[in-house]
Amino acid sequence: MKTLKHVREGMRVVDDTGTAVGSVHDLKMGDAQAASSEGQVMEQSGNLEEFLEGSDGPVMPRVPPEERDRLLRLGYVEVRRNGVLRHTSLFVASDEIDRIEDDVLHLSIGATDRSH
């Protein structure tokens, strides 16, 4: 099951090796039929605005425009990381979700495969 409609905030997240990554903090449904990310940017402040604009601080590193557009088009899950990286977020596109099983979101990628 690779659909975002079954993802909920607080859900535990593990990577492709079964290693705990963190928990779902937020999600955004995408529009796979969209030719671009135009019109998918919300005007309110908050996580999405920080994500789109990037930050030089330790909490939300800058996301390249191509990746931002891809995430907005496909939809994404914001994962708050565990451990040493617990103050950073991992943005996972819907096509990087393997399945949801026993209230756990399983990724099809390793958590270290992503730099943001």
PDB file of C-alpha atoms in Angstrom:
ATOM      1  CA  MET A   1       0.000   0.000   0.000  1.00  0.00           C
ATOM      2  CA  LYS A   2       1.744   3.149  -1.222  1.00  0.00           C
ATOM      3  CA  THR A   3      -1.007   5.670  -0.673  1.00  0.00           C
ATOM      4  CA  LEU A   4      -0.757   8.693   1.582  1.00  0.00           C
ATOM      5  CA  LYS A   5      -4.418   8.472   2.559  1.00  0.00           C
ATOM      6  CA  HIS A   6      -3.555   5.746   5.081  1.00  0.00           C
ATOM      7  CA  VAL A   7      -0.722   7.701   6.704  1.00  0.00           C
ATOM      8  CA  ARG A   8      -1.433   9.565   9.939  1.00  0.00           C
ATOM      9  CA  GLU A   9       0.540  11.854  12.218  1.00  0.00           C
ATOM     10  CA  GLY A  10       2.423  10.059  14.971  1.00  0.00           C
ATOM     11  CA  MET A  11       2.816   6.853  12.980  1.00  0.00           C
ATOM     12  CA  ARG A  12       6.171   5.140  13.539  1.00  0.00           C
ATOM     13  CA  VAL A  13       8.504   5.118  10.501  1.00  0.00           C
ATOM     14  CA  VAL A  14      11.162   2.535   9.627  1.00  0.00           C
ATOM     15  CA  ASP A  15      13.547   2.470   6.664  1.00  0.00           C
ATOM     16  CA  ASP A  16      14.132  -0.315   4.131  1.00  0.00           C
ATOM     17  CA  THR A  17      16.294  -2.220   6.640  1.00  0.00           C
ATOM     18  CA  GLY A  18      13.645  -2.058   9.390  1.00  0.00           C
ATOM     19  CA  THR A  19      15.629   0.527  11.363  1.00  0.00           C
ATOM     20  CA  ALA A  20      13.473   3.020  13.259  1.00  0.00           C
ATOM     21  CA  VAL A  21      13.754   6.455  11.645  1.00  0.00           C
ATOM     22  CA  GLY A  22      11.240   8.570  13.558  1.00  0.00           C
ATOM     23  CA  SER A  23       7.558   9.375  13.375  1.00  0.00           C
ATOM     24  CA  VAL A  24       5.223  11.062  10.931  1.00  0.00           C
ATOM     25  CA  HIS A  25       4.997  14.743  11.761  1.00  0.00           C
ATOM     26  CA  ASP A  26       3.031  16.003   8.765  1.00  0.00           C
ATOM     27  CA  LEU A  27       1.980  15.025   5.269  1.00  0.00           C
ATOM     28  CA  LYS A  28       0.767  16.620   2.073  1.00  0.00           C
ATOM     29  CA  MET A  29      -1.230  14.951  -0.635  1.00  0.00           C
ATOM     30  CA  GLY A  30       0.185  15.558  -4.098  1.00  0.00           C
ATOM     31  CA  ASP A  31      -1.213  15.795  -7.594  1.00  0.00           C
ATOM     32  CA  ALA A  32       0.581  13.272  -9.801  1.00  0.00           C
ATOM     33  CA  GLN A  33      -1.199  14.662 -12.876  1.00  0.00           C
ATOM     34  CA  ALA A  34       0.215  18.160 -12.331  1.00  0.00           C
ATOM     35  CA  ALA A  35       2.790  19.290 -14.865  1.00  0.00           C
ATOM     36  CA  SER A  36       4.470  21.444 -12.206  1.00  0.00           C
ATOM     37  CA  SER A  37       4.112  22.375  -8.547  1.00  0.00           C
ATOM     38  CA  GLU A  38       2.414  25.695  -9.415  1.00  0.00           C
ATOM     39  CA  GLY A  39      -0.651  26.285  -7.284  1.00  0.00           C
ATOM     40  CA  GLN A  40       0.299  23.654  -4.736  1.00  0.00           C
ATOM     41  CA  VAL A  41       1.984  26.062  -2.340  1.00  0.00           C
ATOM     42  CA  MET A  42      -0.144  27.030   0.639  1.00  0.00           C
ATOM     43  CA  GLU A  43      -0.002  30.682   1.661  1.00  0.00           C
ATOM     44  CA  GLN A  44      -0.053  30.051   5.399  1.00  0.00           C
ATOM     45  CA  SER A  45       3.063  29.968   7.498  1.00  0.00           C
ATOM     46  CA  GLY A  46       4.356  26.802   9.078  1.00  0.00           C
ATOM     47  CA  ASN A  47       6.300  23.707   8.140  1.00  0.00           C
ATOM     48  CA  LEU A  48       5.471  23.806   4.450  1.00  0.00           C
ATOM     49  CA  GLU A  49       6.598  27.411   4.097  1.00  0.00           C
ATOM     50  CA  GLU A  50       9.848  26.611   5.928  1.00  0.00           C
ATOM     51  CA  PHE A  51      10.259  23.538   3.730  1.00  0.00           C
ATOM     52  CA  LEU A  52       9.705  25.497   0.534  1.00  0.00           C
ATOM     53  CA  GLU A  53      11.903  28.424   1.469  1.00  0.00           C
ATOM     54  CA  GLY A  54      14.568  26.359   3.193  1.00  0.00           C
ATOM     55  CA  SER A  55      16.574  27.403   6.198  1.00  0.00           C
ATOM     56  CA  ASP A  56      20.209  27.764   7.005  1.00  0.00           C
ATOM     57  CA  GLY A  57      19.580  26.521  10.550  1.00  0.00           C
ATOM     58  CA  PRO A  58      19.969  22.968  11.829  1.00  0.00           C
ATOM     59  CA  VAL A  59      16.253  22.178  11.867  1.00  0.00           C
ATOM     60  CA  MET A  60      15.255  22.427   8.195  1.00  0.00           C
ATOM     61  CA  PRO A  61      18.081  22.249   5.654  1.00  0.00           C
ATOM     62  CA  ARG A  62      17.556  23.664   2.178  1.00  0.00           C
ATOM     63  CA  VAL A  63      15.779  21.352  -0.256  1.00  0.00           C
ATOM     64  CA  PRO A  64      16.819  21.658  -3.923  1.00  0.00           C
ATOM     65  CA  PRO A  65      14.065  23.105  -6.168  1.00  0.00           C
ATOM     66  CA  GLU A  66      13.839  19.942  -8.295  1.00  0.00           C
ATOM     67  CA  GLU A  67      13.271  17.804  -5.214  1.00  0.00           C
ATOM     68  CA  ARG A  68      10.787  20.333  -3.802  1.00  0.00           C
ATOM     69  CA  ASP A  69       8.774  20.225  -7.037  1.00  0.00           C
ATOM     70  CA  ARG A  70       8.853  16.424  -7.044  1.00  0.00           C
ATOM     71  CA  LEU A  71       7.666  16.223  -3.426  1.00  0.00           C
ATOM     72  CA  LEU A  72       4.834  18.676  -4.046  1.00  0.00           C
ATOM     73  CA  ARG A  73       3.730  16.874  -7.211  1.00  0.00           C
ATOM     74  CA  LEU A  74       3.852  13.357  -5.709  1.00  0.00           C
ATOM     75  CA  GLY A  75       2.913  14.258  -2.145  1.00  0.00           C
ATOM     76  CA  TYR A  76       5.175  13.745   0.835  1.00  0.00           C
ATOM     77  CA  VAL A  77       5.464  12.705   4.456  1.00  0.00           C
ATOM     78  CA  GLU A  78       7.530  14.766   6.870  1.00  0.00           C
ATOM     79  CA  VAL A  79       9.285  12.427   9.292  1.00  0.00           C
ATOM     80  CA  ARG A  80      10.741  13.802  12.530  1.00  0.00           C
ATOM     81  CA  ARG A  81      13.890  11.797  13.073  1.00  0.00           C
ATOM     82  CA  ASN A  82      14.934   9.862  16.187  1.00  0.00           C
ATOM     83  CA  GLY A  83      18.285   9.937  17.914  1.00  0.00           C
ATOM     84  CA  VAL A  84      21.105  12.315  17.077  1.00  0.00           C
ATOM     85  CA  LEU A  85      19.177  13.737  14.124  1.00  0.00           C
ATOM     86  CA  ARG A  86      15.966  14.199  16.117  1.00  0.00           C
ATOM     87  CA  HIS A  87      15.842  17.948  15.414  1.00  0.00           C
ATOM     88  CA  THR A  88      15.803  17.414  11.657  1.00  0.00           C
ATOM     89  CA  SER A  89      13.111  16.260   9.292  1.00  0.00           C
ATOM     90  CA  LEU A  90      13.231  13.737   6.497  1.00  0.00           C
ATOM     91  CA  PHE A  91      10.882  14.479   3.588  1.00  0.00           C
ATOM     92  CA  VAL A  92       9.756  11.261   1.920  1.00  0.00           C
ATOM     93  CA  ALA A  93       7.936  11.279  -1.425  1.00  0.00           C
ATOM     94  CA  SER A  94       4.925   9.012  -1.748  1.00  0.00           C
ATOM     95  CA  ASP A  95       6.800   6.790  -4.213  1.00  0.00           C
ATOM     96  CA  GLU A  96       9.387   6.063  -1.480  1.00  0.00           C
ATOM     97  CA  ILE A  97       6.782   4.412   0.740  1.00  0.00           C
ATOM     98  CA  ASP A  98       6.855   0.624   0.607  1.00  0.00           C
ATOM     99  CA  ARG A  99       3.871  -0.217   2.791  1.00  0.00           C
ATOM    100  CA  ILE A 100       1.954   0.415   5.999  1.00  0.00           C
ATOM    101  CA  GLU A 101       1.806  -2.565   8.286  1.00  0.00           C
ATOM    102  CA  ASP A 102       0.712  -2.796  11.931  1.00  0.00           C
ATOM    103  CA  ASP A 103       0.488   1.016  12.149  1.00  0.00           C
ATOM    104  CA  VAL A 104       4.118   1.372  10.978  1.00  0.00           C
ATOM    105  CA  LEU A 105       5.130   3.235   7.816  1.00  0.00           C
ATOM    106  CA  HIS A 106       7.793   1.227   5.970  1.00  0.00           C
ATOM    107  CA  LEU A 107      10.018   3.147   3.553  1.00  0.00           C
ATOM    108  CA  SER A 108      11.535   1.690   0.400  1.00  0.00           C
ATOM    109  CA  ILE A 109      14.715   3.733   0.989  1.00  0.00           C
ATOM    110  CA  GLY A 110      17.351   3.874   3.676  1.00  0.00           C
ATOM    111  CA  ALA A 111      17.131   6.882   5.987  1.00  0.00           C
ATOM    112  CA  THR A 112      20.737   7.736   5.150  1.00  0.00           C
ATOM    113  CA  ASP A 113      19.915   7.791   1.405  1.00  0.00           C
ATOM    114  CA  ARG A 114      18.438  11.280   1.893  1.00  0.00           C
ATOM    115  CA  SER A 115      20.312  14.415   2.898  1.00  0.00           C
ATOM    116  CA  HIS A 116      17.274  16.471   4.039  1.00  0.00           C
TER     117      HIS A 116
END
